[in-house]
Coordinates of C-alpha atoms in Angstrom, one line a residue:
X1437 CA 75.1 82.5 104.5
X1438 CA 75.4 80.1 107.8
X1439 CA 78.6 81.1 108.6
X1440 CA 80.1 83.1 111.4
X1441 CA 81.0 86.8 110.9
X1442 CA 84.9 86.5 110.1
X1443 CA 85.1 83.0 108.6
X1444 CA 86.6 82.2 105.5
X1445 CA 84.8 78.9 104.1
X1446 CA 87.7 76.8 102.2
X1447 CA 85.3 73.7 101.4
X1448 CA 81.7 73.4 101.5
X1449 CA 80.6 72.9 105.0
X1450 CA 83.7 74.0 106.5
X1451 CA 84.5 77.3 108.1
X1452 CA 88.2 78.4 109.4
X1453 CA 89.2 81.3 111.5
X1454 CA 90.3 84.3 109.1
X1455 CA 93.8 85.3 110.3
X1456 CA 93.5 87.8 112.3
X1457 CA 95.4 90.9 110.6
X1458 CA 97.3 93.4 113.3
X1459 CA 95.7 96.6 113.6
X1460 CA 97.4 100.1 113.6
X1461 CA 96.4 103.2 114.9
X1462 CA 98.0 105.9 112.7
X1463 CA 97.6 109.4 114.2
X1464 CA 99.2 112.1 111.5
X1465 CA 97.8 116.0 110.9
X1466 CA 98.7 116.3 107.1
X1467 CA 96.2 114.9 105.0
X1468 CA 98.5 113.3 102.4
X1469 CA 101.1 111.7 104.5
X1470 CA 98.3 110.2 106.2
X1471 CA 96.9 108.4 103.2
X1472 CA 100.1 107.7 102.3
X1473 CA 100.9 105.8 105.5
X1474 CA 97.8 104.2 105.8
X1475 CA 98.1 103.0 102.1
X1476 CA 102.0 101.5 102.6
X1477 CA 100.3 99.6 105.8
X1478 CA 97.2 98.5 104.5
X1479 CA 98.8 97.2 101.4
X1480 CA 101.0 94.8 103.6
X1481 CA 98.0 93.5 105.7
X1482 CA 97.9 95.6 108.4
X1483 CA 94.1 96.4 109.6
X1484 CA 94.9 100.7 109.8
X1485 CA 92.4 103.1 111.9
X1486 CA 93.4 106.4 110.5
X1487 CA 93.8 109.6 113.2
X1488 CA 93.7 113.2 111.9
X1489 CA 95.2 114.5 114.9
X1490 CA 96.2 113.6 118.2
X1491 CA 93.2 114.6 119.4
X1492 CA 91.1 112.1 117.3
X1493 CA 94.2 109.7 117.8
X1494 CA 93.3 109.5 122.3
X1495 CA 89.4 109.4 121.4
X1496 CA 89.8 106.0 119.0
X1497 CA 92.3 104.8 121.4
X1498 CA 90.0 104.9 124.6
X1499 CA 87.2 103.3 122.4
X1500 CA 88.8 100.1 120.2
X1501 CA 91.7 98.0 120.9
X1502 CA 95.4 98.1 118.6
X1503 CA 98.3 96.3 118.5
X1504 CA 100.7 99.4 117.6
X1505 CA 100.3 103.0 117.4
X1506 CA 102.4 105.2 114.7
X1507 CA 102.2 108.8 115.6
X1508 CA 103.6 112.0 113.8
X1509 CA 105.7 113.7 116.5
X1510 CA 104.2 117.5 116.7
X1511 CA 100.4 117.6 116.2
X1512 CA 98.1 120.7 117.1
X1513 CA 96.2 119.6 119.9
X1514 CA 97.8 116.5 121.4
X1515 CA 101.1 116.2 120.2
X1516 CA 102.8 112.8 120.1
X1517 CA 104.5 113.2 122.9
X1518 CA 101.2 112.8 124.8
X1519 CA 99.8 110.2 122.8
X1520 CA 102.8 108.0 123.9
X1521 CA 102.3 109.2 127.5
X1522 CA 98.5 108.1 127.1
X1523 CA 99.6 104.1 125.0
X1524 CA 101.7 103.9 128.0
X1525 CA 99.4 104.9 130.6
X1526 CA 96.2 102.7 129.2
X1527 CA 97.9 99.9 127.6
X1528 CA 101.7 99.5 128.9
X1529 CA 104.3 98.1 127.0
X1530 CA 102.7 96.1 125.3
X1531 CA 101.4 98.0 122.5
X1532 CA 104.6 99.6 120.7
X1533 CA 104.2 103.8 119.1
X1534 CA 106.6 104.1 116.2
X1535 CA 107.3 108.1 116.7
X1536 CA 107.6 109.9 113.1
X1537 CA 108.6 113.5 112.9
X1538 CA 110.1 116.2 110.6
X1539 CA 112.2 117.6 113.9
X1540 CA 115.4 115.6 113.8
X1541 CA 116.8 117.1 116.9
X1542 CA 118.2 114.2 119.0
X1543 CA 116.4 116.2 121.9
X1544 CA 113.0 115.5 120.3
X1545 CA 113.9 112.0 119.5
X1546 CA 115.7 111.6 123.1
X1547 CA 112.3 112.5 124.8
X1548 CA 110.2 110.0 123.0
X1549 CA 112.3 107.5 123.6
X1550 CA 112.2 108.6 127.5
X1551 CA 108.1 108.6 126.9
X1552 CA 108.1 105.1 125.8
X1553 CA 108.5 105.3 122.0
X1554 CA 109.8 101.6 120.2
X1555 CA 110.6 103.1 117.3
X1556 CA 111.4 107.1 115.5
X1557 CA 111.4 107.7 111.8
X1558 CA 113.1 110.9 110.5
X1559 CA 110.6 112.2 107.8
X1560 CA 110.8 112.0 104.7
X1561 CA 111.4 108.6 104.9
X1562 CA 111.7 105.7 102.5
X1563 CA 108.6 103.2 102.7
X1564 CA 110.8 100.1 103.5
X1565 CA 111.8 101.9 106.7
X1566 CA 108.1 102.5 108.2
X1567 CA 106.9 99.1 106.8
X1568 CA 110.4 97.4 108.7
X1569 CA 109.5 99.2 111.9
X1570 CA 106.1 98.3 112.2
X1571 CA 107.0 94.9 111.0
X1572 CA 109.6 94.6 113.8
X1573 CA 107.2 95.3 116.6
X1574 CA 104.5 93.9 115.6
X1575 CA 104.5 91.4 112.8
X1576 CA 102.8 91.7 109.2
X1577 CA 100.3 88.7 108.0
X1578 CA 101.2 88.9 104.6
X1579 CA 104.5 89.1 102.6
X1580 CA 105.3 92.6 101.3
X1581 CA 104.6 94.0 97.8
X1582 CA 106.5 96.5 96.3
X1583 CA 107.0 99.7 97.7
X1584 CA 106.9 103.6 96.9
X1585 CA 110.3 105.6 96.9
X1586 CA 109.4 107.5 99.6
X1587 CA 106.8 108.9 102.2
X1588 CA 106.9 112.2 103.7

């Protein structure tokens, strides 16, 4: 009532800025590793716009702005590979892809890293080593909660 859309009002009469909280574009074709990611992130304050595919992963990113991109390596459709190739052609380096994948081959991992990819998780992997990632290249807001085994 009478105050600007994202203010928190601490005292009568007085609005602050809400902190902004980081948002991640999460781009992952099976359903419950999906959830699972976008659960892990959410709960430590991330802002998460889930992607079914790659596909749906290069529409969102053409139409709202993120601060990092975490993207399952082989995707029907657009596969990682060219979602990194399409972060680093519209945004540049300065919106970090953490590259997840199944496919531990140093090959696969050697060409994301030649694409432009920050980070690579080896699935399945413990939730402490997608939340440290993401927390690496881009910040959390909030302190961590406790964590599930394992994702993947």
């Amino acid at each position: 009532h009478g105050r600007p859309p994202g203010t928190l009002t601490l005292r009568p009469g007085v609005a602050h800025p809400m902190p902004a909280r980081p948002t991640v574009l999460v781009a992952e074709d099976a359903p419950d590793l999906l959830d699972v990611v976008v659960a892990v992130l959410t709960r430590h304050g991330y802002a998460v716009v889930p992607a079914a595919s790659g596909t749906a992963a290069l529409r969102l990113l053409a139409d709202r702005p993120v601060d990092l991109v975490v993207s399952d390596m082989m995707m029907p459709g657009a596969s990682g590979f060219r979602l990194v190739e399409a972060v680093r052609g519209l945004l540049g380096e300065r919106v970090p892809v953490v590259m997840m994948s199944a496919h531990g081959s140093g090959a696969h991992q050697s060409y994301a890293a030649a694409l432009g990819a920050d980070a690579f998780l080896h699935k399945p992997f413990p939730a402490h080593e997608l939340v440290a990632a993401v927390n690496r290249l881009c910040p959390r807001p909030t302190p961590p909660p406790a964590e599930p085994a394992a994702v993947g």
